[in-house]
Short mmCIF file of C-alpha atoms in Angstrom, two decimals:
data_model
loop_
_atom_site.label_atom_id
_atom_site.label_comp_id
_atom_site.label_asym_id
_atom_site.label_seq_id
_atom_site.Cartn_x
_atom_site.Cartn_y
_atom_site.Cartn_z
CA UNK B 461 -58.44 41.90 86.78
CA UNK B 462 -56.96 44.23 84.17
CA UNK B 463 -55.66 42.15 81.24
CA UNK B 464 -53.15 44.76 80.12
CA UNK B 465 -49.51 44.04 80.89
CA UNK B 466 -46.95 46.73 81.67
CA UNK B 467 -43.25 46.07 81.05
CA UNK B 468 -40.85 48.61 82.61
CA UNK B 469 -37.37 48.97 81.10
CA UNK B 470 -36.52 52.13 83.09
CA UNK B 471 -38.32 53.32 86.18
CA UNK B 472 -37.89 55.76 89.09
CA UNK B 473 -34.90 55.08 91.32
CA UNK B 474 -32.92 56.99 93.91
CA UNK B 475 -29.87 57.21 91.63
CA UNK B 476 -32.00 58.89 88.97
CA UNK B 477 -32.23 58.37 85.23
CA UNK B 478 -29.93 60.97 83.73
CA UNK B 479 -31.10 60.29 80.19
CA UNK B 480 -32.94 57.84 77.97
CA UNK B 481 -30.99 57.82 74.70
CA UNK B 482 -33.33 56.52 72.01
CA UNK B 483 -32.69 56.17 68.29
CA UNK B 484 -33.69 54.36 65.14
CA UNK B 485 -31.82 51.29 63.90
CA UNK B 486 -30.53 52.01 60.40
CA UNK B 487 -30.01 48.58 58.85
CA UNK B 488 -33.21 46.72 59.78
CA UNK B 489 -36.96 47.37 59.63
CA UNK B 490 -39.85 45.78 61.49
CA UNK B 491 -41.18 44.45 58.18
CA UNK B 492 -38.36 41.90 58.10
CA UNK B 493 -40.11 40.08 60.95
CA UNK B 494 -43.56 39.81 59.38
CA UNK B 495 -45.22 36.44 58.88
CA UNK B 496 -46.24 35.48 55.32
CA UNK B 497 -49.72 37.05 55.36
CA UNK B 498 -48.98 40.15 57.42
CA UNK B 499 -48.28 42.51 54.49
CA UNK B 500 -51.61 41.66 52.86
CA UNK B 501 -53.49 42.09 56.15
CA UNK B 502 -51.80 45.43 56.88
CA UNK B 503 -52.57 46.80 53.39
CA UNK B 504 -56.17 45.57 53.52
CA UNK B 505 -56.67 47.10 56.96
CA UNK B 506 -55.18 50.41 55.82
CA UNK B 507 -57.48 50.65 52.79
CA UNK B 508 -60.48 50.03 55.04
CA UNK B 509 -59.31 52.71 57.48
CA UNK B 510 -58.74 55.23 54.68
CA UNK B 511 -62.25 54.61 53.41
CA UNK B 512 -63.67 55.20 56.89
CA UNK B 513 -61.82 58.39 57.79
CA UNK B 514 -58.89 60.76 57.41
CA UNK B 515 -55.65 58.95 58.26
CA UNK B 516 -52.03 59.72 57.43
CA UNK B 517 -49.31 57.11 57.24
CA UNK B 518 -46.34 58.43 59.22
CA UNK B 519 -42.82 57.06 59.85
CA UNK B 520 -42.36 55.80 63.40
CA UNK B 521 -40.38 53.26 65.41
CA UNK B 522 -41.03 50.09 67.38
CA UNK B 523 -38.94 49.52 70.51
CA UNK B 524 -36.49 46.68 69.87
CA UNK B 525 -33.56 46.76 72.32
CA UNK B 526 -32.90 48.37 75.70
CA UNK B 527 -29.85 48.31 77.93
CA UNK B 528 -28.70 50.15 81.02
CA UNK B 529 -25.34 51.91 81.19
CA UNK B 530 -24.94 53.22 84.74
CA UNK B 531 -27.76 55.78 85.05
CA UNK B 532 -28.24 56.04 81.30
CA UNK B 533 -30.76 53.93 79.36
CA UNK B 534 -30.01 53.18 75.71
CA UNK B 535 -33.04 52.24 73.62
CA UNK B 536 -33.19 51.36 69.93
CA UNK B 537 -36.29 51.32 67.75
CA UNK B 538 -36.93 49.50 64.48
CA UNK B 539 -38.30 51.77 61.75
CA UNK B 540 -41.95 51.11 60.93
CA UNK B 541 -45.08 53.04 59.91
CA UNK B 542 -48.34 54.15 61.46
CA UNK B 543 -50.37 51.86 59.19
CA UNK B 544 -48.57 48.84 60.68
CA UNK B 545 -49.38 49.98 64.22
CA UNK B 546 -52.97 50.71 63.17
CA UNK B 547 -53.41 47.15 61.86
CA UNK B 548 -52.08 45.72 65.13
CA UNK B 549 -53.95 48.00 67.56
CA UNK B 550 -57.17 48.60 65.60
CA UNK B 551 -57.69 45.74 63.12
CA UNK B 552 -60.65 46.49 60.83
CA UNK B 553 -61.41 42.76 60.76
CA UNK B 554 -60.96 41.62 64.35
CA UNK B 555 -61.36 38.01 63.24
CA UNK B 556 -58.32 38.25 60.97
CA UNK B 557 -55.68 40.42 62.71
CA UNK B 558 -51.96 40.45 61.90
CA UNK B 559 -49.92 37.54 63.19
CA UNK B 560 -49.29 36.95 66.87
CA UNK B 561 -45.60 37.43 66.12
CA UNK B 562 -46.09 40.95 64.79
CA UNK B 563 -48.47 41.88 67.62
CA UNK B 564 -45.97 40.62 70.19
CA UNK B 565 -43.21 42.79 68.66
CA UNK B 566 -45.17 46.02 68.34
CA UNK B 567 -44.08 48.68 70.86
CA UNK B 568 -44.70 51.96 69.05
CA UNK B 569 -42.59 55.07 69.69
CA UNK B 570 -44.65 57.35 71.89
CA UNK B 571 -44.64 59.78 74.81
CA UNK B 572 -46.89 60.42 77.79
CA UNK B 573 -46.71 62.99 80.54
CA UNK B 574 -48.32 63.89 83.83
CA UNK B 575 -48.28 67.55 84.80
CA UNK B 576 -47.28 68.79 88.26
CA UNK B 577 -48.87 72.20 88.80
CA UNK B 578 -48.01 75.29 90.83
CA UNK B 579 -50.71 74.34 93.38
CA UNK B 580 -49.06 70.92 93.94
CA UNK B 581 -51.54 68.84 91.95
CA UNK B 582 -50.78 65.98 89.57
CA UNK B 583 -52.98 66.04 86.49
CA UNK B 584 -54.53 63.13 84.61
CA UNK B 585 -57.35 63.23 82.10
CA UNK B 586 -60.39 61.45 80.71
CA UNK B 587 -59.94 61.29 76.95
CA UNK B 588 -62.39 63.28 74.82
CA UNK B 589 -64.91 61.59 72.56
CA UNK B 590 -63.78 61.07 68.97
CA UNK B 591 -60.11 60.39 69.76
CA UNK B 592 -58.15 57.18 70.35
CA UNK B 593 -59.04 55.64 73.73
CA UNK B 594 -62.09 57.91 73.97
CA UNK B 595 -63.58 58.04 77.45
CA UNK B 596 -60.63 56.31 79.11
CA UNK B 597 -58.41 57.79 81.80
CA UNK B 598 -54.92 58.52 80.52
CA UNK B 599 -51.89 60.72 81.11
CA UNK B 600 -52.90 64.31 80.54
CA UNK B 601 -50.80 64.58 77.37
CA UNK B 602 -49.86 61.58 75.22
CA UNK B 603 -49.25 60.52 71.64
CA UNK B 604 -46.89 59.15 69.04
CA UNK B 605 -43.28 60.12 68.46
CA UNK B 606 -42.90 60.38 64.69
CA UNK B 607 -39.56 60.26 62.87
CA UNK B 608 -38.51 63.78 61.92
CA UNK B 609 -37.11 65.03 58.61
CA UNK B 610 -33.64 63.89 59.73
CA UNK B 611 -34.98 60.35 60.22
CA UNK B 612 -34.61 60.62 63.99
CA UNK B 613 -36.93 60.13 66.95
CA UNK B 614 -37.01 63.27 69.11
CA UNK B 615 -39.04 62.36 72.19
CA UNK B 616 -38.52 65.69 73.98
CA UNK B 617 -39.83 67.51 70.91
CA UNK B 618 -42.83 65.16 70.78
CA UNK B 619 -43.87 65.76 74.40
CA UNK B 620 -43.47 69.54 73.96
CA UNK B 621 -45.70 69.42 70.89
CA UNK B 622 -48.36 67.48 72.86
CA UNK B 623 -48.16 69.99 75.73
CA UNK B 624 -48.79 72.84 73.31
CA UNK B 625 -51.50 71.13 71.25
CA UNK B 626 -53.46 69.33 73.96
CA UNK B 627 -52.87 71.16 77.26
CA UNK B 628 -52.13 74.53 75.58
CA UNK B 629 -48.97 75.04 77.65
CA UNK B 630 -46.14 77.11 76.17
CA UNK B 631 -42.50 76.25 76.80
CA UNK B 632 -42.08 79.42 78.87
CA UNK B 633 -44.69 77.98 81.26
CA UNK B 634 -42.73 74.73 81.74
CA UNK B 635 -40.30 74.90 84.66
CA UNK B 636 -38.88 71.39 84.12
CA UNK B 637 -39.29 68.43 81.79
CA UNK B 638 -38.03 65.14 83.23
CA UNK B 639 -37.86 61.69 81.64
CA UNK B 640 -39.05 59.28 84.34
CA UNK B 641 -39.57 55.92 82.66
CA UNK B 642 -39.41 53.76 79.56
CA UNK B 643 -42.06 51.07 79.30
CA UNK B 644 -44.44 49.11 77.13
CA UNK B 645 -48.13 48.53 77.73
CA UNK B 646 -49.21 45.34 75.96
CA UNK B 647 -52.78 44.34 75.24
CA UNK B 648 -54.26 47.68 74.18
CA UNK B 649 -51.67 50.41 73.74
CA UNK B 650 -48.81 48.39 72.14
CA UNK B 651 -46.53 51.21 73.27
CA UNK B 652 -42.82 51.79 73.54
CA UNK B 653 -43.31 54.94 75.58
CA UNK B 654 -41.11 57.40 77.43
CA UNK B 655 -42.96 58.74 80.47
CA UNK B 656 -42.42 62.36 81.51
CA UNK B 657 -43.04 64.45 84.59
CA UNK B 658 -43.76 68.01 83.50
CA UNK B 659 -43.62 70.80 86.09
CA UNK B 660 -45.41 74.01 85.20
CA UNK B 661 -45.87 77.49 86.60
CA UNK B 662 -49.61 77.19 85.92
CA UNK B 663 -52.25 76.06 88.42
CA UNK B 664 -54.53 73.08 87.90
CA UNK B 665 -57.49 75.43 87.39
CA UNK B 666 -55.66 77.44 84.74
CA UNK B 667 -54.83 74.29 82.78
CA UNK B 668 -58.36 72.91 83.10
CA UNK B 669 -59.77 76.14 81.65
CA UNK B 670 -57.42 76.35 78.68
CA UNK B 671 -57.07 72.62 77.80
CA UNK B 672 -58.01 71.72 74.22
CA UNK B 673 -61.39 70.00 74.51
CA UNK B 674 -60.81 68.23 71.20
CA UNK B 675 -58.31 65.98 73.01
CA UNK B 676 -58.99 66.36 76.74
CA UNK B 677 -62.50 65.55 77.92
CA UNK B 678 -61.98 66.38 81.59
CA UNK B 679 -59.09 66.73 84.03
CA UNK B 680 -58.41 64.99 87.34
CA UNK B 681 -56.30 67.02 89.80
CA UNK B 682 -54.73 64.62 92.31
CA UNK B 683 -52.72 65.06 95.45
CA UNK B 684 -49.68 62.79 95.58
CA UNK B 685 -51.17 60.73 98.42
CA UNK B 686 -54.24 60.03 96.27
CA UNK B 687 -52.36 58.24 93.48
CA UNK B 688 -52.67 54.71 94.90
CA UNK B 689 -56.43 54.98 95.48
CA UNK B 690 -56.88 56.48 92.01
CA UNK B 691 -55.01 53.62 90.31
CA UNK B 692 -56.70 50.98 92.47
CA UNK B 693 -60.11 52.33 91.51
CA UNK B 694 -59.63 53.04 87.83
CA UNK B 695 -56.95 50.59 86.66
CA UNK B 696 -57.81 47.62 88.88
CA UNK B 697 -61.49 47.88 89.80
CA UNK B 698 -63.28 49.85 87.10
CA UNK B 699 -60.66 49.20 84.39
CA UNK B 700 -61.28 52.50 82.66
CA UNK B 701 -57.61 53.57 82.71
CA UNK B 702 -55.11 52.76 79.97
CA UNK B 703 -51.94 50.85 80.78
CA UNK B 704 -49.93 53.79 79.46
CA UNK B 705 -51.77 56.16 81.79
CA UNK B 706 -51.18 53.90 84.78
CA UNK B 707 -47.46 53.55 84.01
CA UNK B 708 -46.89 57.29 83.51
CA UNK B 709 -48.76 58.12 86.72
CA UNK B 710 -46.71 55.55 88.66
CA UNK B 711 -43.54 57.06 87.21
CA UNK B 712 -44.05 60.43 88.88
CA UNK B 713 -43.47 58.78 92.28
CA UNK B 714 -40.11 58.51 94.03
CA UNK B 715 -38.49 55.07 94.23
CA UNK B 716 -39.84 53.91 97.61
CA UNK B 717 -43.35 55.19 96.85
CA UNK B 718 -43.22 53.66 93.38
CA UNK B 719 -42.18 50.25 94.72
CA UNK B 720 -44.85 50.27 97.44
CA UNK B 721 -47.68 51.18 95.07
CA UNK B 722 -46.54 48.71 92.41
CA UNK B 723 -46.41 45.84 94.91
CA UNK B 724 -49.85 46.70 96.26
CA UNK B 725 -51.57 46.89 92.87
CA UNK B 726 -49.76 43.71 91.74
CA UNK B 727 -51.27 41.98 94.78
CA UNK B 728 -54.65 43.08 93.40
CA UNK B 729 -54.03 41.56 89.99
CA UNK B 730 -52.04 44.11 88.00
CA UNK B 731 -49.52 42.58 85.57
CA UNK B 732 -46.31 44.60 85.95
CA UNK B 733 -42.82 43.34 85.13
CA UNK B 734 -39.31 44.81 85.12
CA UNK B 735 -36.52 43.89 82.74
CA UNK B 736 -34.90 44.70 79.41
CA UNK B 737 -35.71 44.09 75.77
CA UNK B 738 -33.52 42.09 73.42
CA UNK B 739 -34.54 42.00 69.74
CA UNK B 740 -38.15 42.47 70.70
CA UNK B 741 -38.13 39.81 73.43
CA UNK B 742 -38.74 40.81 77.03
CA UNK B 743 -36.06 39.55 79.42
CA UNK B 744 -37.26 39.85 83.04
CA UNK B 745 -34.88 40.93 85.79
#
């Protein structure tokens, strides 16, 4: 059974999600909720990571509150930094990680997208060696959403940048860019991710040929009716798919298909919940 847990705050429905409005909280930071030893552990972990490789500390957000207003989802993120996420997700000393409290609150600002091609295929990927989650199956483009120079989180800009950098798709080759979900994958990803469905004028073969091999190891081109079997095999049985990848792939389905597949994989052991977030605490529906 996959030990990752997926929490959905917005998901496909027949009424449609017109917009996920996400922003940074101005008056509070995630650091205010650290336990006594967390700062020391985060700094120690960061120094060890800097000594081991080339890392940059970037301003980001951690999902804190969500609420639904008709078909609009309002999400607020607490300001934080990459080095805090790094200490939670990749502790240098696994025997002395940050506090359970901090790990339970971490839902880092991020984006993930599946690509729907001109030949009616849905693309996923196996991550390249040498990157985060190397060798695991994930959404074909994914990554952090960093605060911009105006101290704002621009998720649409982040997914467009990932499309260009990783899949080598220009904006003129994107026919639509749709926000499909807002979720958190706990246990590995520690995400507060917006999931996108990206429709392109390119074929699956064209994308496979041009994809940046630094990030994308190999591409899976799926028919829509193959999604359940793909998730059942890789997320449930072989457990070589990230929670983020599973959630983004589920999100490309229409409501009835989404509900059917979720119920079936839950019956096979997947941990998937639906609700809202209040000051970092998940409130199930």
